[in-house]
Short mmCIF file of C-alpha atoms in Angstrom, two decimals:
data_model
loop_
_atom_site.label_atom_id
_atom_site.label_comp_id
_atom_site.label_asym_id
_atom_site.label_seq_id
_atom_site.Cartn_x
_atom_site.Cartn_y
_atom_site.Cartn_z
CA MET X 815 17.73 87.02 53.52
CA SER X 816 15.04 84.39 53.07
CA GLU X 817 12.02 85.06 50.89
CA ALA X 818 9.99 85.44 54.08
CA ASP X 819 12.46 88.06 55.39
CA LYS X 820 12.26 89.97 52.10
CA GLN X 821 8.47 89.93 52.15
CA LEU X 822 8.34 91.06 55.76
CA LEU X 823 10.70 93.93 54.99
CA GLU X 824 8.72 94.96 51.90
CA ASP X 825 5.49 94.86 53.91
CA SER X 826 7.13 97.13 56.52
CA VAL X 827 7.55 100.00 54.06
CA CYS X 828 4.90 102.57 54.96
CA GLU X 829 5.71 105.18 52.32
CA LEU X 830 7.64 105.50 49.08
CA GLY X 831 9.59 108.59 48.07
CA GLU X 832 10.71 109.21 44.49
CA TYR X 833 13.08 112.09 43.77
CA ASP X 834 14.54 113.28 40.49
CA ARG X 835 17.21 115.47 42.07
CA PRO X 836 19.25 115.56 45.30
CA HIS X 837 16.98 115.38 48.34
CA ARG X 838 17.87 115.54 52.03
CA ILE X 839 16.36 112.45 53.63
CA LEU X 840 17.49 113.29 57.15
CA ALA X 841 19.29 116.39 58.37
CA ARG X 842 21.96 116.46 61.04
CA GLY X 843 20.29 116.82 64.45
CA GLU X 844 16.76 116.27 63.10
CA LEU X 845 14.61 113.98 65.25
CA ALA X 846 14.08 110.72 63.34
CA HIS X 847 10.86 108.72 63.51
CA ARG X 848 11.59 106.49 60.51
CA SER X 849 14.49 105.03 58.56
CA ALA X 850 15.06 104.70 54.82
CA ILE X 851 15.75 101.74 52.52
CA LEU X 852 17.34 102.72 49.21
CA ILE X 853 15.44 100.98 46.42
CA GLU X 854 16.89 102.74 43.39
CA GLY X 855 19.71 105.25 42.98
CA PHE X 856 22.50 106.38 45.28
CA MET X 857 22.66 108.13 48.64
CA LEU X 858 25.41 109.98 50.49
CA ARG X 859 26.29 110.67 54.09
CA THR X 860 27.67 114.20 54.31
CA ILE X 861 29.23 116.44 56.95
CA TYR X 862 29.78 120.17 56.50
CA GLU X 863 32.57 122.09 58.18
CA GLY X 864 32.22 125.76 57.30
CA ASP X 865 31.51 125.87 53.59
CA ARG X 866 33.30 122.57 52.91
CA ARG X 867 31.35 119.37 52.33
CA HIS X 868 32.79 115.98 53.23
CA ILE X 869 31.22 112.76 51.94
CA VAL X 870 31.74 110.14 54.64
CA GLY X 871 29.66 107.34 53.14
CA ILE X 872 27.86 106.21 50.01
CA HIS X 873 24.93 103.82 49.67
CA VAL X 874 23.68 101.64 46.83
CA PRO X 875 20.28 100.00 46.26
CA GLY X 876 19.32 97.53 48.96
CA ASP X 877 21.04 99.44 51.78
CA PHE X 878 19.01 100.25 54.90
CA VAL X 879 20.71 103.62 54.93
CA ASP X 880 19.95 105.19 58.32
CA LEU X 881 18.88 102.13 60.29
CA HIS X 882 21.05 103.31 63.20
CA ALA X 883 18.77 106.34 63.51
CA TYR X 884 16.37 103.94 65.24
CA ALA X 885 18.73 103.83 68.22
CA LEU X 886 20.34 107.26 67.98
CA LYS X 887 17.23 109.27 66.96
CA ARG X 888 19.48 112.13 65.83
CA LEU X 889 22.44 111.67 63.48
CA ASP X 890 25.67 113.68 63.39
CA HIS X 891 25.49 113.99 59.59
CA ASP X 892 23.07 114.56 56.71
CA VAL X 893 21.66 111.73 54.59
CA ILE X 894 21.09 112.91 51.01
CA SER X 895 19.96 111.21 47.82
CA VAL X 896 22.00 111.98 44.71
CA GLY X 897 20.50 111.78 41.24
CA PRO X 898 17.16 110.05 40.59
CA SER X 899 16.24 107.80 43.50
CA LYS X 900 13.45 105.71 44.99
CA ILE X 901 13.31 105.24 48.75
CA GLY X 902 11.15 103.17 51.07
CA TYR X 903 10.47 104.47 54.57
CA VAL X 904 9.97 102.22 57.61
CA THR X 905 8.70 103.68 60.86
CA HIS X 906 10.72 103.12 64.00
CA GLU X 907 7.65 101.63 65.60
CA ARG X 908 7.66 98.94 62.93
CA ILE X 909 11.41 98.37 63.32
CA GLY X 910 10.83 97.92 67.06
CA LEU X 911 8.26 95.20 66.41
CA ILE X 912 10.68 93.39 64.09
CA LEU X 913 13.43 93.54 66.72
CA GLU X 914 11.05 92.08 69.30
CA ASN X 915 9.50 89.34 67.18
CA GLU X 916 11.83 88.46 64.29
CA ALA X 917 15.18 87.35 65.71
CA HIS X 918 16.81 86.46 62.39
CA LEU X 919 15.85 89.67 60.63
CA ALA X 920 16.86 91.64 63.74
CA ARG X 921 20.36 90.13 63.51
CA LEU X 922 20.53 91.08 59.84
CA PHE X 923 19.63 94.65 60.78
CA TRP X 924 22.47 94.63 63.28
CA PHE X 925 24.82 93.17 60.67
CA SER X 926 23.87 96.00 58.30
CA THR X 927 24.99 98.66 60.77
CA LEU X 928 28.20 96.74 61.52
CA LEU X 929 28.96 96.51 57.79
CA ASP X 930 28.61 100.30 57.59
CA ALA X 931 31.20 100.55 60.35
CA ALA X 932 33.58 98.19 58.52
CA ILE X 933 33.31 100.35 55.39
CA HIS X 934 33.97 103.51 57.39
CA ARG X 935 37.12 101.94 58.85
CA GLN X 936 38.43 101.14 55.38
CA TRP X 937 37.72 104.65 54.17
CA THR X 938 39.64 106.09 57.11
CA LEU X 939 42.53 103.69 56.55
CA LYS X 940 42.84 104.36 52.82
CA LEU X 941 42.50 108.11 53.36
CA GLU X 942 45.66 107.94 55.45
CA GLN X 943 47.55 105.44 53.30
CA LEU X 944 46.92 106.44 49.70
CA LYS X 945 47.39 109.44 47.44
CA ALA X 946 44.32 110.91 45.71
CA SER X 947 44.45 108.85 42.50
CA ARG X 948 44.72 105.61 44.47
CA ARG X 949 42.00 106.69 46.92
CA VAL X 950 39.52 107.22 44.10
CA ALA X 951 40.51 103.87 42.56
CA HIS X 952 39.68 102.26 45.90
CA ARG X 953 36.31 104.05 46.17
CA LEU X 954 35.33 103.11 42.62
CA SER X 955 36.37 99.49 43.19
CA GLU X 956 34.23 99.36 46.32
CA ILE X 957 31.15 100.87 44.69
CA TRP X 958 31.46 98.43 41.78
CA SER X 959 31.71 95.46 44.15
CA ARG X 960 28.74 96.62 46.21
CA LEU X 961 26.62 97.06 43.09
CA GLU X 962 27.60 93.56 41.95
CA MET X 963 26.48 92.16 45.31
CA VAL X 964 22.94 93.35 44.56
CA GLY X 965 23.00 92.37 40.89
CA LEU X 966 23.59 95.86 39.47
CA GLY X 967 27.23 95.73 38.41
CA ARG X 968 28.30 95.75 34.76
CA ALA X 969 31.04 93.68 33.18
CA ASN X 970 33.26 96.71 32.59
CA GLY X 971 32.18 99.17 35.29
CA PHE X 972 29.03 101.00 36.33
CA ARG X 973 26.99 104.14 35.85
CA SER X 974 26.27 106.61 38.63
CA PRO X 975 25.15 110.23 39.13
CA LEU X 976 28.45 111.06 40.86
CA THR X 977 30.47 114.07 39.71
CA GLN X 978 34.16 114.89 40.02
CA THR X 979 33.24 117.16 42.93
CA ASP X 980 31.49 114.24 44.64
CA LEU X 981 34.59 112.08 44.20
CA ALA X 982 36.78 114.89 45.57
CA ASP X 983 34.56 115.26 48.65
CA MET X 984 34.62 111.48 49.04
CA CYS X 985 38.41 111.28 48.86
CA GLY X 986 39.32 114.28 51.02
CA THR X 987 40.75 116.39 48.21
CA THR X 988 39.76 119.35 46.03
CA PRO X 989 37.97 119.21 42.65
CA ILE X 990 41.18 120.48 40.97
CA HIS X 991 43.27 117.70 42.51
CA MET X 992 40.55 115.16 41.67
CA ASN X 993 40.65 116.27 38.04
CA ARG X 994 44.40 115.59 38.05
CA ALA X 995 43.89 112.23 39.77
CA LEU X 996 41.31 111.12 37.19
CA SER X 997 43.59 112.30 34.39
CA GLU X 998 46.36 110.13 35.84
CA LEU X 999 44.04 107.11 36.02
CA ARG X 1000 42.95 107.66 32.42
CA ARG X 1001 46.53 108.19 31.21
CA GLU X 1002 47.65 104.99 32.94
CA GLU X 1003 44.62 103.18 31.45
CA VAL X 1004 43.38 102.16 34.89
CA VAL X 1005 39.86 103.64 34.68
CA GLU X 1006 37.91 106.30 32.82
CA PHE X 1007 35.33 108.48 34.52
CA ARG X 1008 32.99 110.36 32.19
CA ARG X 1009 29.95 112.15 33.62
CA GLY X 1010 29.39 109.43 36.21
CA LEU X 1011 30.13 106.55 33.87
CA VAL X 1012 32.97 104.37 35.14
CA VAL X 1013 34.70 102.33 32.43
CA VAL X 1014 37.35 99.78 33.41
CA ARG X 1015 39.52 97.83 30.98
CA ASP X 1016 41.36 95.72 33.55
CA ARG X 1017 39.61 95.20 36.87
CA THR X 1018 42.57 93.51 38.52
CA ARG X 1019 44.74 96.48 37.68
CA LEU X 1020 42.16 98.92 39.09
CA GLU X 1021 41.86 97.01 42.37
CA LYS X 1022 45.63 96.65 42.71
CA PHE X 1023 46.14 100.36 42.04
CA GLY X 1024 43.55 101.22 44.70
CA ASP X 1025 44.84 98.60 47.16
CA PHE X 1026 41.30 97.21 47.23
CA ASP X 1027 40.56 93.93 49.01
CA PRO X 1028 36.78 93.29 49.14
CA ALA X 1029 37.00 91.07 52.22
CA TYR X 1030 35.74 93.87 54.49
CA LEU X 1031 32.42 93.82 52.59
CA TYR X 1032 31.82 90.30 53.97
CA GLY X 1033 31.09 88.88 50.53
CA GLU X 1034 33.42 86.34 48.98
CA GLY X 1035 36.69 85.86 50.87
CA PRO X 1036 37.96 85.02 54.36
CA LEU X 1037 35.17 86.98 56.11
CA HIS X 1038 32.36 85.52 53.97
CA LEU X 1039 29.22 84.77 55.94
CA GLN X 1040 27.43 81.59 54.98
CA SER X 1041 25.02 79.98 57.47
CA GLU X 1042 26.12 81.82 60.59
CA HIS X 1043 23.04 84.03 60.67
CA ASP X 1044 20.78 80.99 60.48
CA VAL X 1045 21.95 79.84 63.91
CA LEU X 1046 20.44 81.40 67.00
CA ALA X 1047 23.00 82.73 69.48
#
């Protein structure tokens, strides 16, 4: 994004929300008139089946979390903040004006929703391919990489409000099995997870264990975007 794009987006925020505990930003089936940009904290996409929660997506600062609600108006899942968070809201009327008048920023909006889809495909793939301990290694590797992309990664890991239950719901397993998976990762000295703090001694080993290739995030690698978005189609 250019400085002009960033300023335009900041000027489009009509309201700020600050929450010190989990807060439902948008409920499944609720009519949406605005979308949310995550400024600080983490957010989850969740689906409930009976009394079982499934986390089908996670968002880090800088993500335009429910941008696709502009087109869909009602989502098939809940969007929930987790831990302390700060969120900027942009009305759909304002998004419509950007789509009509700001071609470059409109393409970046589209790219954002397509990146969400790429992440969802990887989650589905790894859910089928990997056992629980390797699934969580993949999820933690991804979160770390995404935080680094917005300047929030640490040299040896990251801090989050996530719990073992959150990781279990994110990896399609139970809290008991997640406890065993994290114990295995700690025993093998791959990663330590302590009250949301992720500590990694050997990043290459973590990523190899989780079969993590960051190319699908469209950062560095064979899918890296450079000046393509600067050229009008």
